[in-house]
DNA sequence: GGGTAATAGTTGTTTTTGTAACTAACAACA
DNA sequence: TGTTGTTAGTTACAAAAACAACTATTACCC
């Protein structure tokens, strides 16, 4: 049926990973977008702070590999909505410490619960071993291995 | 070390998939971008035509799940650069058949070779069985299962 | 100390994307 | 035929991302 060769886009890992990433992000995206008006970078930053507590924009960047301009703007949006506070480091006045406000914590807890549920639902289609292996492989591919 | 709970962003599938997708796309992206000035949607459309031969924008959309406006614009760019030709279907004059020009074919063959090589390199870190399982799982997650 | 380089984060400008509304062609059917 | 609905693809405008240049502060080192 297909014209030439045996190359299949559907087996090309970068393509397949992108499709899986997009599809699996959709349902979760709808929640943080419609419920809190957050952008993708927003919830990621929020989660980093929710998980690790106070950190600087730089530290978030190191962990997430999100570009600093995206982080800067996400922090602005989150600060405007009083989801986090920024306090200058007095030892190094270039950087500032970011920390969730109670309101930010509440959003984090809510989204985190949804994330856990959603992750469980995705994982339910596979066995325990398959899930473990998948994560190992993805971490390796992500350069987090 | 971490402040609260045991939730780990690094295990959340949508996050992990995105990181893996981005990281694994980087090297290939550099090639099609720097060598041919193509965008992500451009090479995908190009590959669909390279693999399946003549098809309409709609058919590409059905297979790839790329939105029709993105396809429309990619087709425009590819047509401008004479990588493909558009011919109206005389039976249904709303749609047109897209087909790679020899120049487009050449680009496709080049990129396809690079894609195959690159995919092989990525796959080399895993066993045969692991690779097979990974693709099955990703296809399922991508809704292509 | 003074000059140069590095770092944290921000801002401005250009590309790309997302969304919705649109055109043109066809279909269905009274 | 005419009316209404659908489909293929495009265009316009708003939202977001990418990239480069910028400010402010600290570090290095002669």
Coordinates of C-alpha atoms (C1' of nucleotides) in Angstrom, one line a residue:
Chain A
X1 CA 0.0 0.0 0.0
X2 CA 2.6 2.5 1.0
X3 CA 4.6 3.9 -1.7
X4 CA 8.2 3.4 -0.9
X5 CA 10.4 1.7 1.6
X6 CA 9.5 0.4 5.0
X7 CA 10.2 3.5 7.1
X8 CA 7.3 4.0 9.4
X9 CA 6.8 7.4 11.1
X10 CA 4.9 5.5 13.8
X11 CA 8.0 3.8 14.9
X12 CA 10.3 6.8 14.9
X13 CA 10.9 7.4 18.5
X14 CA 11.0 11.2 18.6
X15 CA 7.7 11.2 16.7
X16 CA 6.1 8.6 18.8
X17 CA 7.2 10.2 22.0
X18 CA 5.8 13.5 20.9
X19 CA 2.4 12.0 20.0
X20 CA 2.3 10.1 23.3
X21 CA 3.3 13.3 25.2
X22 CA 0.7 15.4 23.6
X23 CA -2.1 13.0 23.9
X24 CA -1.3 12.1 27.5
X25 CA -1.0 15.8 28.5
X26 CA -4.4 16.8 27.0
X27 CA -6.7 15.8 29.8
X28 CA -4.5 17.2 32.5
X29 CA -4.0 20.4 30.5
X30 CA -7.7 20.9 30.4
X31 CA -7.9 20.8 34.2
X32 CA -5.2 23.3 35.0
X33 CA -6.2 25.6 32.2
X34 CA -9.9 25.7 32.7
X35 CA -9.9 25.4 36.5
X36 CA -7.0 27.8 37.3
X37 CA -6.2 29.5 34.0
X38 CA -2.6 28.2 34.2
X39 CA -0.2 27.7 31.4
X40 CA 2.0 24.7 31.0
X41 CA 5.0 26.4 32.4
X42 CA 2.9 27.8 35.2
X43 CA 1.9 24.5 36.6
X44 CA 5.4 23.1 36.3
X45 CA 6.9 26.0 38.3
X46 CA 4.1 25.6 40.8
X47 CA 4.8 21.9 41.2
X48 CA 8.4 22.5 41.7
X49 CA 7.7 24.8 44.5
X50 CA 5.0 22.6 45.9
X51 CA 7.3 19.6 45.9
X52 CA 10.6 21.2 47.0
X53 CA 9.5 24.2 48.9
X54 CA 11.4 27.5 48.6
X55 CA 13.7 27.7 45.6
X56 CA 15.1 30.3 43.2
X57 CA 14.3 30.6 39.6
X58 CA 17.7 29.3 38.7
X59 CA 17.2 26.1 40.7
X60 CA 13.9 25.5 39.0
X61 CA 15.6 25.9 35.7
X62 CA 18.3 23.4 36.6
X63 CA 15.8 20.8 37.6
X64 CA 13.3 21.3 34.8
X65 CA 15.4 22.4 31.9
X66 CA 12.8 25.1 31.3
X67 CA 14.4 28.2 29.8
X68 CA 14.9 31.1 32.1
X69 CA 12.7 33.5 30.2
X70 CA 9.8 31.1 30.4
X71 CA 10.3 30.7 34.1
X72 CA 10.6 34.4 34.6
X73 CA 7.3 35.0 33.0
X74 CA 5.6 32.1 34.7
X75 CA 6.8 33.5 38.1
X76 CA 5.4 36.9 37.2
X77 CA 2.0 35.4 36.4
X78 CA 2.0 33.3 39.5
X79 CA 3.1 36.3 41.7
X80 CA 0.4 38.5 40.2
X81 CA -2.2 36.0 41.2
X82 CA -0.7 35.7 44.7
X83 CA 0.2 32.0 44.3
X84 CA 3.8 32.7 45.3
X85 CA 5.9 35.3 47.0
X86 CA 9.3 36.5 45.9
X87 CA 12.0 37.6 48.4
X88 CA 15.4 38.9 47.5
X89 CA 18.3 37.0 48.8
X90 CA 20.3 39.5 50.9
X91 CA 23.5 37.7 50.4
X92 CA 23.2 37.7 46.6
X93 CA 20.8 40.4 45.6
X94 CA 20.6 39.1 42.0
X95 CA 18.5 36.2 43.0
X96 CA 15.2 35.8 44.8
X97 CA 13.6 33.0 46.8
X98 CA 10.2 31.9 45.6
X99 CA 7.7 30.3 47.8
X100 CA 4.1 29.3 47.5
X101 CA 1.5 31.3 49.4
X102 CA -1.3 29.3 51.1
X103 CA -3.4 30.0 48.1
X104 CA -0.6 28.6 45.9
X105 CA -0.3 25.6 48.2
X106 CA -4.1 24.9 47.8
X107 CA -3.9 25.0 44.0
X108 CA -0.8 22.7 44.2
X109 CA -2.5 20.2 46.4
X110 CA -5.6 20.1 44.2
X111 CA -3.7 19.7 41.0
X112 CA -1.3 17.2 42.6
X113 CA -4.3 15.0 43.5
X114 CA -5.6 15.2 40.0
X115 CA -2.2 14.4 38.6
X116 CA -1.8 11.4 40.8
X117 CA -5.2 10.1 39.8
X118 CA -4.6 10.7 36.2
X119 CA -1.2 9.1 36.3
X120 CA -2.8 6.1 38.0
X121 CA -5.3 5.9 35.3
X122 CA -2.7 6.0 32.6
X123 CA -0.6 3.4 34.3
X124 CA -3.5 1.1 34.8
X125 CA -3.3 -0.1 31.2
X126 CA 0.0 -1.7 32.0
X127 CA 1.5 -4.1 34.4
X128 CA 3.6 -3.1 37.4
X129 CA 6.8 -4.2 35.7
X130 CA 5.9 -2.5 32.4
X131 CA 5.3 0.7 34.2
X132 CA 8.6 0.6 36.0
X133 CA 10.5 -0.2 32.8
X134 CA 8.7 2.5 30.9
X135 CA 9.8 5.1 33.4
X136 CA 13.4 3.9 33.4
X137 CA 13.5 4.1 29.6
X138 CA 11.9 7.5 29.5
X139 CA 14.2 8.9 32.1
X140 CA 17.1 7.6 30.1
X141 CA 15.8 9.1 26.9
X142 CA 15.1 12.4 28.7
X143 CA 18.7 12.6 29.8
X144 CA 17.6 12.1 33.4
X145 CA 18.9 8.6 33.6
Chain B
X1 CA 15.1 16.4 51.6
X2 CA 12.0 17.4 49.7
X3 CA 9.5 19.4 51.6
X4 CA 6.3 17.5 51.4
X5 CA 4.8 14.3 50.4
X6 CA 6.3 11.8 48.0
X7 CA 4.9 13.0 44.7
X8 CA 7.7 13.2 42.2
X9 CA 7.3 15.2 39.0
X10 CA 9.9 12.9 37.5
X11 CA 7.5 10.0 37.7
X12 CA 4.4 11.8 36.4
X13 CA 3.9 10.3 33.0
X14 CA 2.8 13.5 31.0
X15 CA 5.8 15.3 32.4
X16 CA 8.2 12.5 31.8
X17 CA 6.9 11.9 28.3
X18 CA 7.3 15.6 27.5
X19 CA 10.9 15.7 28.7
X20 CA 11.8 12.6 26.8
X21 CA 10.1 13.8 23.7
X22 CA 11.8 17.2 23.8
X23 CA 15.2 15.8 24.6
X24 CA 15.0 13.1 21.9
X25 CA 13.8 15.5 19.3
X26 CA 16.6 18.0 19.8
X27 CA 19.3 16.5 17.7
X28 CA 17.0 15.6 14.9
X29 CA 15.4 19.1 15.0
X30 CA 18.8 20.7 14.6
X31 CA 19.3 18.8 11.4
X32 CA 16.0 19.6 9.6
X33 CA 16.1 23.1 10.9
X34 CA 19.7 24.1 10.1
X35 CA 20.0 22.0 6.9
X36 CA 16.7 22.7 5.3
X37 CA 15.1 25.5 7.4
X38 CA 12.1 23.3 8.1
X39 CA 9.7 23.5 11.0
X40 CA 8.4 20.6 13.0
X41 CA 5.1 20.4 11.1
X42 CA 7.0 20.8 7.8
X43 CA 9.1 17.7 8.2
X44 CA 6.1 15.7 9.4
X45 CA 4.1 16.6 6.4
X46 CA 7.1 16.0 4.2
X47 CA 7.5 12.5 5.7
X48 CA 3.9 11.6 5.3
X49 CA 4.1 12.4 1.6
X50 CA 7.5 10.7 1.3
X51 CA 6.2 7.5 2.9
X52 CA 2.7 7.3 1.4
X53 CA 3.0 9.2 -1.8
X54 CA 0.3 11.5 -3.1
X55 CA -2.3 12.4 -0.5
X56 CA -4.6 15.3 0.5
X57 CA -4.2 17.6 3.4
X58 CA -7.2 15.9 5.0
X59 CA -5.6 12.5 4.8
X60 CA -2.4 13.8 6.4
X61 CA -4.5 15.2 9.2
X62 CA -6.3 12.0 9.8
X63 CA -3.1 10.0 10.1
X64 CA -1.0 12.5 12.1
X65 CA -3.6 14.3 14.2
X66 CA -2.0 17.6 13.2
X67 CA -4.5 20.4 13.1
X68 CA -5.6 21.4 9.7
X69 CA -4.4 25.0 10.0
X70 CA -0.9 23.8 10.8
X71 CA -1.0 21.5 7.9
X72 CA -2.3 24.2 5.6
X73 CA 0.6 26.5 6.6
X74 CA 3.2 23.7 6.3
X75 CA 1.9 22.9 2.8
X76 CA 2.2 26.6 1.9
X77 CA 5.8 26.7 3.1
X78 CA 6.7 23.5 1.3
X79 CA 5.0 24.5 -1.9
X80 CA 6.8 27.9 -1.9
X81 CA 10.1 26.1 -1.7
X82 CA 9.1 23.7 -4.5
X83 CA 9.2 20.6 -2.2
X84 CA 5.7 19.6 -3.2
X85 CA 3.0 20.3 -5.9
X86 CA -0.7 20.8 -5.3
X87 CA -3.2 19.7 -7.8
X88 CA -6.9 20.2 -7.5
X89 CA -9.1 17.1 -7.5
X90 CA -11.4 17.6 -10.5
X91 CA -14.0 15.4 -9.0
X92 CA -14.1 17.3 -5.7
X93 CA -12.7 20.7 -6.3
X94 CA -12.5 21.5 -2.6
X95 CA -9.5 19.3 -2.0
X96 CA -6.2 19.0 -3.6
X97 CA -3.6 16.3 -4.0
X98 CA -0.2 16.9 -2.6
X99 CA 2.9 15.2 -4.0
X100 CA 6.6 15.7 -3.5
X101 CA 8.7 17.1 -6.2
X102 CA 12.1 15.5 -7.0
X103 CA 13.6 18.2 -4.8
X104 CA 11.2 17.3 -2.0
X105 CA 11.9 13.6 -2.5
X106 CA 15.6 14.3 -2.1
X107 CA 15.1 16.1 1.1
X108 CA 12.9 13.3 2.3
X109 CA 15.4 10.7 1.5
X110 CA 18.2 12.6 3.2
X111 CA 16.2 13.2 6.4
X112 CA 14.8 9.8 6.4
X113 CA 18.3 8.3 6.4
X114 CA 19.2 10.6 9.3
X115 CA 16.0 9.7 11.1
X116 CA 16.8 6.0 10.8
X117 CA 20.3 6.4 12.0
X118 CA 19.2 8.5 14.9
X119 CA 16.4 6.1 15.9
X120 CA 18.9 3.3 15.8
X121 CA 21.2 5.2 18.1
X122 CA 18.4 5.9 20.5
X123 CA 17.3 2.3 20.5
X124 CA 20.8 1.0 21.0
X125 CA 20.6 1.8 24.7
X126 CA 17.9 -0.8 25.1
X127 CA 17.4 -4.5 24.3
X128 CA 15.3 -5.7 21.4
X129 CA 12.5 -6.6 23.7
X130 CA 12.6 -3.4 25.7
X131 CA 12.4 -1.4 22.4
X132 CA 9.4 -3.4 21.2
X133 CA 7.6 -3.0 24.5
X134 CA 8.4 0.7 24.6
X135 CA 6.8 1.3 21.3
X136 CA 3.7 -0.7 22.1
X137 CA 3.3 1.3 25.3
X138 CA 3.9 4.6 23.6
X139 CA 1.5 3.8 20.8
X140 CA -1.2 2.9 23.4
X141 CA -0.5 6.2 25.3
X142 CA -0.7 8.1 22.0
X143 CA -4.1 6.7 21.3
X144 CA -2.6 4.8 18.3
X145 CA -2.8 1.5 20.0
Chain C
dG1 C1' 40.6 49.5 44.1
dG2 C1' 39.4 49.1 39.1
dG3 C1' 38.6 46.6 35.1
dT4 C1' 36.6 42.5 33.0
dA5 C1' 34.0 38.6 33.1
dA6 C1' 30.2 35.8 34.8
dT7 C1' 25.5 35.2 36.8
dA8 C1' 20.3 36.0 38.0
dG9 C1' 16.7 37.5 36.1
dT10 C1' 14.0 40.7 32.9
dT11 C1' 12.4 42.9 28.7
dG12 C1' 11.7 43.6 23.6
dT13 C1' 11.1 41.7 19.2
dT14 C1' 10.2 38.2 16.0
dT15 C1' 8.2 33.5 15.1
dT16 C1' 4.8 30.0 15.8
dT17 C1' 0.8 28.4 17.6
dG18 C1' -4.2 28.3 18.8
dT19 C1' -8.8 29.5 17.9
dA20 C1' -12.5 31.1 15.5
dA21 C1' -14.4 32.8 11.7
dC22 C1' -14.4 32.5 6.9
dT23 C1' -14.7 31.0 1.6
dA24 C1' -15.6 27.7 -1.8
dA25 C1' -17.4 23.5 -3.2
dC26 C1' -20.4 19.7 -2.6
dA27 C1' -24.5 16.9 -0.6
dA28 C1' -29.1 16.0 0.6
dC29 C1' -33.6 16.6 0.1
dA30 C1' -38.1 19.0 0.1
Chain D
dT1 C1' -34.5 24.7 -7.9
dG2 C1' -33.6 26.5 -3.4
dT3 C1' -32.5 25.9 1.2
dT4 C1' -29.8 24.0 4.7
dG5 C1' -26.0 21.4 6.2
dT6 C1' -21.2 19.5 5.6
dT7 C1' -16.6 19.4 4.2
dA8 C1' -11.7 21.0 2.6
dG9 C1' -8.9 24.3 3.2
dT10 C1' -7.6 29.3 4.2
dT11 C1' -7.2 33.6 6.7
dA12 C1' -7.3 36.9 10.6
dC13 C1' -6.3 37.9 15.1
dA14 C1' -4.9 36.8 19.8
dA15 C1' -1.9 34.0 22.8
dA16 C1' 2.4 31.9 23.6
dA17 C1' 7.1 30.5 22.6
dA18 C1' 11.9 31.5 20.9
dC19 C1' 15.8 34.2 20.7
dA20 C1' 18.6 38.1 21.6
dA21 C1' 19.8 42.0 24.0
dC22 C1' 19.6 44.2 28.3
dT23 C1' 20.1 45.5 33.7
dA24 C1' 21.8 44.8 38.1
dT25 C1' 24.7 42.4 41.0
dT26 C1' 28.6 39.6 42.2
dA27 C1' 33.2 37.2 41.3
dC28 C1' 37.8 37.2 39.7
dC29 C1' 42.1 38.9 39.4
dC30 C1' 45.9 42.3 38.1

